[in-house]
Coordinates of C-alpha atoms in Angstrom, one line a residue:
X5 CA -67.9 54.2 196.3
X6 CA -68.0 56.6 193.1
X7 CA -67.2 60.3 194.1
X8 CA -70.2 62.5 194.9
X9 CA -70.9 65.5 192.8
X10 CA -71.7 68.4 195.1
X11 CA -72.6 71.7 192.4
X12 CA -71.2 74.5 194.0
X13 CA -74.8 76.7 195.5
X14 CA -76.9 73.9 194.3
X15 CA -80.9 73.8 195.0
X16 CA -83.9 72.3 194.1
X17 CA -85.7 74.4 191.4
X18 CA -88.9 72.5 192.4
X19 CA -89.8 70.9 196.1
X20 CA -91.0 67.7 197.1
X21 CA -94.6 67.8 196.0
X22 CA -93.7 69.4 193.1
X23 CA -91.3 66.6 192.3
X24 CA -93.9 63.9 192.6
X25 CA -96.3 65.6 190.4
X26 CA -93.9 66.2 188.0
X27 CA -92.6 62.9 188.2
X28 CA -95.6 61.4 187.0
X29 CA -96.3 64.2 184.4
X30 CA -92.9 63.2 182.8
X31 CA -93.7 59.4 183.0
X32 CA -97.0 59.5 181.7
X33 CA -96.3 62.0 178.4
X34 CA -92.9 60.2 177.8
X35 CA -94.1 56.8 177.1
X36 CA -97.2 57.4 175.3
X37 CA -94.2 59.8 172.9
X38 CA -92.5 57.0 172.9
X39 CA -95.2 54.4 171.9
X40 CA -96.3 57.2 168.7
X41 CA -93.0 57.5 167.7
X42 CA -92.0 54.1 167.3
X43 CA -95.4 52.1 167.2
X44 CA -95.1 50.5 170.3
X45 CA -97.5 48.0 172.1
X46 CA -97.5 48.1 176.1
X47 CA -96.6 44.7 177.9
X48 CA -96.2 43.1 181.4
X49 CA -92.7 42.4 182.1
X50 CA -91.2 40.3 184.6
X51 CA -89.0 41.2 188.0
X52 CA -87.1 38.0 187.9
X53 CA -86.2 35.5 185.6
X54 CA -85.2 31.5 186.0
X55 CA -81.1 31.4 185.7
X56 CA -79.9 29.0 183.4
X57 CA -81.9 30.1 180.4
X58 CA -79.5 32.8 179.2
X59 CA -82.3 35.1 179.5
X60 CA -81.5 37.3 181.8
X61 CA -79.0 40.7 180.8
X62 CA -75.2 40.1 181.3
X63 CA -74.6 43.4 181.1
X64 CA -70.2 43.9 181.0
X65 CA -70.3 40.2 182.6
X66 CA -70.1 40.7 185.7
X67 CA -72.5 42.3 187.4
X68 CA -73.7 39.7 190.1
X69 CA -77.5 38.7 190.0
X70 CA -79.7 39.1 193.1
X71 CA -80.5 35.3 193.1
X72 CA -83.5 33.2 195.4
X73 CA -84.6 30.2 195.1
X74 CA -88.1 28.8 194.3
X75 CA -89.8 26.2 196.6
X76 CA -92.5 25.1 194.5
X77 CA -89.8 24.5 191.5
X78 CA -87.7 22.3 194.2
X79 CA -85.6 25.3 194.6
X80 CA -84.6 26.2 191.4
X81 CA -83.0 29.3 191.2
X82 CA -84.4 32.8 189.6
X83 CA -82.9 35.6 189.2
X84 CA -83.9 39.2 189.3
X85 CA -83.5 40.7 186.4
X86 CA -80.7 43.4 185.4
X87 CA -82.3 44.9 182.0
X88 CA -85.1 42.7 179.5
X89 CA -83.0 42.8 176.7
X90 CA -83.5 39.4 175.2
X91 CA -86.7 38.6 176.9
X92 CA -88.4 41.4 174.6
X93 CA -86.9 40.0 172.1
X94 CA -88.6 36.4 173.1
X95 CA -91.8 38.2 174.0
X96 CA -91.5 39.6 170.1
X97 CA -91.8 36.1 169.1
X98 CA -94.7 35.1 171.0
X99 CA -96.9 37.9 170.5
X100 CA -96.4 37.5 166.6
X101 CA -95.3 41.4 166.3
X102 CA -94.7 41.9 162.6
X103 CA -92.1 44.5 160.9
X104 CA -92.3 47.8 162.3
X105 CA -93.7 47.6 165.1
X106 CA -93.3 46.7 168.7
X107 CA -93.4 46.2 172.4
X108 CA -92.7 48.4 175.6
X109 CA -92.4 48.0 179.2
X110 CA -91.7 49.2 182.9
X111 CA -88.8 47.1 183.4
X112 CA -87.7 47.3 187.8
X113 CA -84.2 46.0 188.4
X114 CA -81.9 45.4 191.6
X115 CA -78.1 46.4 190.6
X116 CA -76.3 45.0 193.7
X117 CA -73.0 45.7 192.5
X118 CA -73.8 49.1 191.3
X119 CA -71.8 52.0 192.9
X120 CA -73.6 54.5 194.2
X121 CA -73.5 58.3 192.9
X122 CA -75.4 61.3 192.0
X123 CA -76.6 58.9 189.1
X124 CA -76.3 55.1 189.8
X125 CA -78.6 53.7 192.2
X126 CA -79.6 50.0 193.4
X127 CA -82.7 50.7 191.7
X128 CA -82.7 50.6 188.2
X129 CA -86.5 51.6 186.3
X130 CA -86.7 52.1 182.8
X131 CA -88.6 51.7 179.7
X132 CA -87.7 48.6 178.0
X133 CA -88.7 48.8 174.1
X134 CA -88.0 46.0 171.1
X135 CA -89.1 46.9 167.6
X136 CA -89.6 43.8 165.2
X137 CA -87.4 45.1 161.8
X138 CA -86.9 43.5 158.7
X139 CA -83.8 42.3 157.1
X140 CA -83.5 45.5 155.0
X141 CA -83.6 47.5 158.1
X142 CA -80.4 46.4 159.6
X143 CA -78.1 49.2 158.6
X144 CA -77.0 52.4 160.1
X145 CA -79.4 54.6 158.5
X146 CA -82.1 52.8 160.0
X147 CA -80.5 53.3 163.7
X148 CA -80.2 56.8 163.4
X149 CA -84.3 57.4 162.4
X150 CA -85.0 55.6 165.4
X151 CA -82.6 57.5 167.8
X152 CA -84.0 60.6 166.2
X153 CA -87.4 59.5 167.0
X154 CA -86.5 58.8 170.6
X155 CA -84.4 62.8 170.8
X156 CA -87.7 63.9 169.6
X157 CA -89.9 62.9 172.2
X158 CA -87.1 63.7 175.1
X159 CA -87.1 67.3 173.4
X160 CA -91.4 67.2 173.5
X161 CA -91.1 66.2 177.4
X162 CA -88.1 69.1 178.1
X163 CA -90.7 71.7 176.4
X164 CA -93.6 70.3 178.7
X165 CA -91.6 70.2 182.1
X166 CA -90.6 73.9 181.5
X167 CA -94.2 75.0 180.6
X168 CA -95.6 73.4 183.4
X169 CA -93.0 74.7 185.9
X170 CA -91.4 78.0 184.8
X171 CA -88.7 77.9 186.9
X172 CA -87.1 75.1 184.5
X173 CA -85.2 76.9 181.6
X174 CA -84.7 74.6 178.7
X175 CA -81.0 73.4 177.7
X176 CA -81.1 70.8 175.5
X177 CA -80.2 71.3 171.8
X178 CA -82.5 70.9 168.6
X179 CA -80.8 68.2 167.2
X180 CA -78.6 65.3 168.2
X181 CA -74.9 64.5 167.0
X182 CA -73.7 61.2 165.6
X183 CA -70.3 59.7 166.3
X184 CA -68.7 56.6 166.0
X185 CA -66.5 55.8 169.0
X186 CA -63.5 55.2 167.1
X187 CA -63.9 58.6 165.3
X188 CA -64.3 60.2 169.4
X189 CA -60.9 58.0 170.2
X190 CA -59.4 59.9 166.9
X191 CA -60.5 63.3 168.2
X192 CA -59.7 62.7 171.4
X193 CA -56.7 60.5 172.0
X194 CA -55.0 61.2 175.3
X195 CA -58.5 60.7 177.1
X196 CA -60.4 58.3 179.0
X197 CA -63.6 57.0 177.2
X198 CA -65.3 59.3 180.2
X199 CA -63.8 62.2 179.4
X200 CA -63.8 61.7 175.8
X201 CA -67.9 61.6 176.2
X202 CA -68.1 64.3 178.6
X203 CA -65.9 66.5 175.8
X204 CA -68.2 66.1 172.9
X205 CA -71.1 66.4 175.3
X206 CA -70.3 69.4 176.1
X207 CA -69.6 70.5 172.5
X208 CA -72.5 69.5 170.7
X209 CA -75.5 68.8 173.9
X210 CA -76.8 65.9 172.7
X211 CA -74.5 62.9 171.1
X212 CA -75.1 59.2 169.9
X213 CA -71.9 57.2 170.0
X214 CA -72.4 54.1 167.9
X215 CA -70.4 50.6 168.2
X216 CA -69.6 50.1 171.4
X217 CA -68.8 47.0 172.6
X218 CA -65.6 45.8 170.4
X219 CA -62.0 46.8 170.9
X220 CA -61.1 49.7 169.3
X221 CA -57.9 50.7 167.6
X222 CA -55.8 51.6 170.7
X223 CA -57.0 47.8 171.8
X224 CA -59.7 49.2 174.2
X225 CA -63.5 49.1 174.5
X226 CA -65.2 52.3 174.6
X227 CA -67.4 50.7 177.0
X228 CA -68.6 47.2 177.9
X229 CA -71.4 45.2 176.0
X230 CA -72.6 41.2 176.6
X231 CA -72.0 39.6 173.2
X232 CA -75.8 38.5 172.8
X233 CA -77.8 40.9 172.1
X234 CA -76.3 44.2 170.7
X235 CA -74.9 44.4 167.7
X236 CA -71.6 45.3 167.4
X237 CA -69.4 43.6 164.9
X238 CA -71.2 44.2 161.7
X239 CA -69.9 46.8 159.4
X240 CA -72.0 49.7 158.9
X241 CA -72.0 52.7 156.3
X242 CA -69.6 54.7 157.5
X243 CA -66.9 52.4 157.2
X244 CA -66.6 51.5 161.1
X245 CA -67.9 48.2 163.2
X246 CA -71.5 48.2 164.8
X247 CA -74.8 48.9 164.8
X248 CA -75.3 50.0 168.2
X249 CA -74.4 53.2 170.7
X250 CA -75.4 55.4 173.7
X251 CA -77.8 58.7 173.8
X252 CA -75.9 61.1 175.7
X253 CA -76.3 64.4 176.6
X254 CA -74.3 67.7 178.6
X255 CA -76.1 67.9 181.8
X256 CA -75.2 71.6 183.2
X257 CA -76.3 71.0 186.6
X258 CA -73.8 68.7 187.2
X259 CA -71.1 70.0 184.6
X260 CA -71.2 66.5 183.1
X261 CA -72.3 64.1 180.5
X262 CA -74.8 62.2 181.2
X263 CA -76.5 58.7 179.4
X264 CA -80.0 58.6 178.7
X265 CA -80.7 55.2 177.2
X266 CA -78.5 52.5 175.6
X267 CA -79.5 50.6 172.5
X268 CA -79.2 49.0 169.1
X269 CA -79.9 46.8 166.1
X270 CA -79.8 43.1 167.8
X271 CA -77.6 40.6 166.4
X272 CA -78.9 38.1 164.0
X273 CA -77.3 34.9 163.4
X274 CA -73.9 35.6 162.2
X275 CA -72.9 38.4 164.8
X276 CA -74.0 36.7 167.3
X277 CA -71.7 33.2 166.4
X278 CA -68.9 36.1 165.8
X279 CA -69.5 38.1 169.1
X280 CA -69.7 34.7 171.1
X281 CA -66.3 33.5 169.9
X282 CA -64.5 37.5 170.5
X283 CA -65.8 37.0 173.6
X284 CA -64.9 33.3 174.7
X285 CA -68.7 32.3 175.4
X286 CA -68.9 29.9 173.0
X287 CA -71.2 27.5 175.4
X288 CA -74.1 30.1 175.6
X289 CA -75.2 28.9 172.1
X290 CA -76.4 26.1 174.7
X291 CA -78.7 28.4 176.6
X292 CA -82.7 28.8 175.5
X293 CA -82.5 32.2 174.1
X294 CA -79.3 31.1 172.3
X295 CA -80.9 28.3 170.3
X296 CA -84.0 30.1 169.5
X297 CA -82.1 33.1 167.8
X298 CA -79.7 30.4 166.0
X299 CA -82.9 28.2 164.8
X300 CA -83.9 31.4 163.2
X301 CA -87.5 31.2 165.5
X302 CA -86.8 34.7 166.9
X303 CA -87.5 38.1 165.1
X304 CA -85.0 40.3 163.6
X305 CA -84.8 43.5 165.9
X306 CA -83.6 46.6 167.6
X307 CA -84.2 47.9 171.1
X308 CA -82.9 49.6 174.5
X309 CA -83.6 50.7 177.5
X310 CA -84.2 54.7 178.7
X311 CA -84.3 55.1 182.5
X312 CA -87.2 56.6 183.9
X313 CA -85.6 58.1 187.2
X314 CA -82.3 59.6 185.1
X315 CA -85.3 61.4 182.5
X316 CA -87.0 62.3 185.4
X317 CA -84.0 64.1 187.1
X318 CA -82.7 65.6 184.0
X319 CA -86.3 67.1 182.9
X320 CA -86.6 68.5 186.5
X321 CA -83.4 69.5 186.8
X322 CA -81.8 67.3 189.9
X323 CA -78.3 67.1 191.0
X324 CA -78.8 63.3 192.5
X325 CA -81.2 60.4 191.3
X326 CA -82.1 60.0 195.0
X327 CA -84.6 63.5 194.4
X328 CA -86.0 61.3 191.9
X329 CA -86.4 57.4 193.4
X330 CA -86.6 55.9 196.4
X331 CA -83.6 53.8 197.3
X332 CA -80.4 52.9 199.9
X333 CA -77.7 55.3 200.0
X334 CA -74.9 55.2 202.0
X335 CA -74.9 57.3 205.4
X336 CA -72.0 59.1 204.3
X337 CA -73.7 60.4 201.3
X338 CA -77.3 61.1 202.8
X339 CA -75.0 62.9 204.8
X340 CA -73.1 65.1 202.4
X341 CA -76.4 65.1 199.9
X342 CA -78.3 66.8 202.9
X343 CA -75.6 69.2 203.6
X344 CA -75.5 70.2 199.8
X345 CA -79.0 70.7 199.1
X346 CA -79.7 67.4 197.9
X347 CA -82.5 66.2 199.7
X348 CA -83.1 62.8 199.1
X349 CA -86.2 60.6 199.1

C-alpha cells in the first residue's frame, strides 16, 4: 500500500452535501468548457472491451485487466476497460469526424492493481477526449494550444468553485509552464522523476512535461507509456523526442504535485512500427486496432484522459479522492482517514 498523506490540522472546507452539489457543479461546467474549447462531440463509451483486439489501454504493461467471460459469445473473454485511448480513436473513424474536431466521453474503469492513496483509487472516471488533426498539426506547437485550451477551462471551473462556495480561495496560477522531461532530468539530476515533478510544481503551479514514455539520457523513463498510442519518439521543435506529456499542478493541501490528465499527439504509422520495436511488441501489429492504424483507415489524432474525481477534489479542496468517489479502501486507511479528518464516502 502507497503511504497515506495525513495534512497536519486538516478539514473539510465544505461538508457532505455541499460536496455532492459541488461535485456535479464542477462536472457539469467542466465538460461543456471542455467541449467549447476543443469542439468536441459527446459519445457513449463502453465499460468493457473483448480481449484480443488490442483495444483495450496497456497502460505501463502491466496493469492486470478485470477479465469475465461472455456466455452468449461461447465464453469469450472481455475485459473492462483501463482508459479508451485507442477505442476513441476507432470511434473517430466510424463517426467520420473531420479535422478539428472531436469526440468526448465518461469513460468508468476498474484498476485492480492500483495502490491505494489519498489519490489512486479502484475506481478510475474521467473524461476521455480524441480530436481528429491533420497531418500539419502534428508538431509541438499544436500540443501546447491544446493543453492551453484545456488550463483554460480548469482555471474557468477553479473561479466558479470559489464563487459558489467562498470558503475556497483560489491557488492555481494564470498560466501553465512547459518542460520537456529531459530538460527536468537536466535541472534536477540527483532526483527521482517524483520529486523532480513535485519540484517544478512547486515552482511554477501549473507544468506540462512533454515526452514521456522513452528512455532518457540517464537510461530511465520519466514515466511509463504503452507503445500504441502516444506519441513519443518523434522529434519535435525543441530539439527533444515526443509529442506527448502530463498536466500537472502544486496541490497545497497535500504539499504535493499532483496529475490532472495525461495526453498527446497519437502515433501515426511510423512511430508506431518504431515504438513497437523499442518496446519488443512487435506481434501487436497483429491485433485489430494495429492493422487499422497501419492500413492508414484510422484518423490522425490527439487525445487524453482528465479524471473527474481528482478535478473534483482539487476544485473543492480534498485531502483524499475517497471525499470525492465512492470506492474500497483498506480498513487501515478508513481508519487513519477518519481519524485525520478525511471522511470518506
Amino acid at each position: 500500500m502507497s503511504t497515506l498523506i495525513k495534512p497536519l490540522g486538516y478539514k473539510a472546507l465544505l461538508d457532505l452535501w455541499q460536496t455532492e452539489q459541488g461535485i456535479k457543479l464542477i462536472k457539469e461546467f467542466f465538460q461543456q468548457n471542455l467541449s467549447t474549447e476543443l469542439r468536441l462531440r459527446r459519445v457513449t463509451a463502453p465499460l468493457f472491451v473483448l480481449k484480443g483486439l488490442g483495444i483495450n489501454d496497456d497502460l505501463n504493461g502491466v496493469e492486470r485487466a478485470v477479465t469475465f467471460p461472455i456466455k452468449d459469445l461461447g465464453d469469450q473473454k472481455a475485459e473492462v476497460v483501463h482508459s479508451l485511448a485507442k477505442w476513441k480513436r476507432l470511434t473517430l473513424a466510424e463517426y467520420g469526424i473531420e479535422a478539428g474536431y472531436g469526440i468526448y466521453t465518461d469513460m468508468n474503469a476498474i484498476r485492480a492493481d492500483e495502490e491505494l492513496d489519498n489519490l489512486h483509487s479502484l475506481y478510475v472516471d474521467q473524461w476521455d477526449w480524441e480530436m481528429a488533426i491533420s497531418r500539419d498539426d502534428r508538431n509541438l506547437d499544436f500540443l501546447k494550444s491544446v493543453v492551453r485550451r484545456i488550463y483554460s477551462a480548469i482555471l474557468r471551473t477553479e473561479f466558479l468553485a470559489c464563487e459558489t462556495y467562498p470558503q475556497l480561495k483560489p491557488f492555481l496560477p494564470r498560466d501553465i509552464h512547459f518542460i520537456h522531461s529531459e530538460e527536468l532530468l537536466k535541472m534536477y539530476p540527483d532526483m527521482t522523476a517524483k520529486e523532480r515533478e513535485d519540484a517544478i510544481c512547486k515552482k511554477y503551479g501549473a507544468v506540462f512535461v512533454m515526452g514521456i514514455g522513452g528512455k532518457l539520457s540517464d537510461g530511465k523513463k520519466h514515466d511509463g507509456r504503452a507503445p500504441d498510442y502516444d506519441d513519443w519518439t518523434t522529434p519535435n521543435s525543441d530539439g527533444y523526442f515526443g509529442l506527448n506529456g502530463d498536466i500537472l499542478i502544486w496541490y497545497p493541501v497535500l504539499d504535493r504535485s499532483i496529475e490532472l490528465s495525461s495526453m498527446g499527439i497519437r502515433v501515426d504509422k511510423e512511430s508506431l512500427l518504431r515504438q513497437l520495436a523499442l518496446e519488443g511488441q512487435e506481434q501487436r501489429k497483429e491485433l485489430y486496432f494495429h492493422k487499422r492504424l497501419l492500413d492508414g483507415t484510422l484518423p490522425l489524432s490527439i487525445g487524453g484522459g482528465i479524471g473527474q474525481s481528482r478535478l473534483c477534489m482539487v476544485m473543492l479542496q480534498k485531502a483524499h479522492i475517497g471525499e470525492i468517489q465512492a470506492s474500497i479502501w483498506p480498513d487501515e486507511q478508513r481508519r487513519e482517514c477518519s481519524e485525520n479528518g478525511m471522511n470518506l464516502i
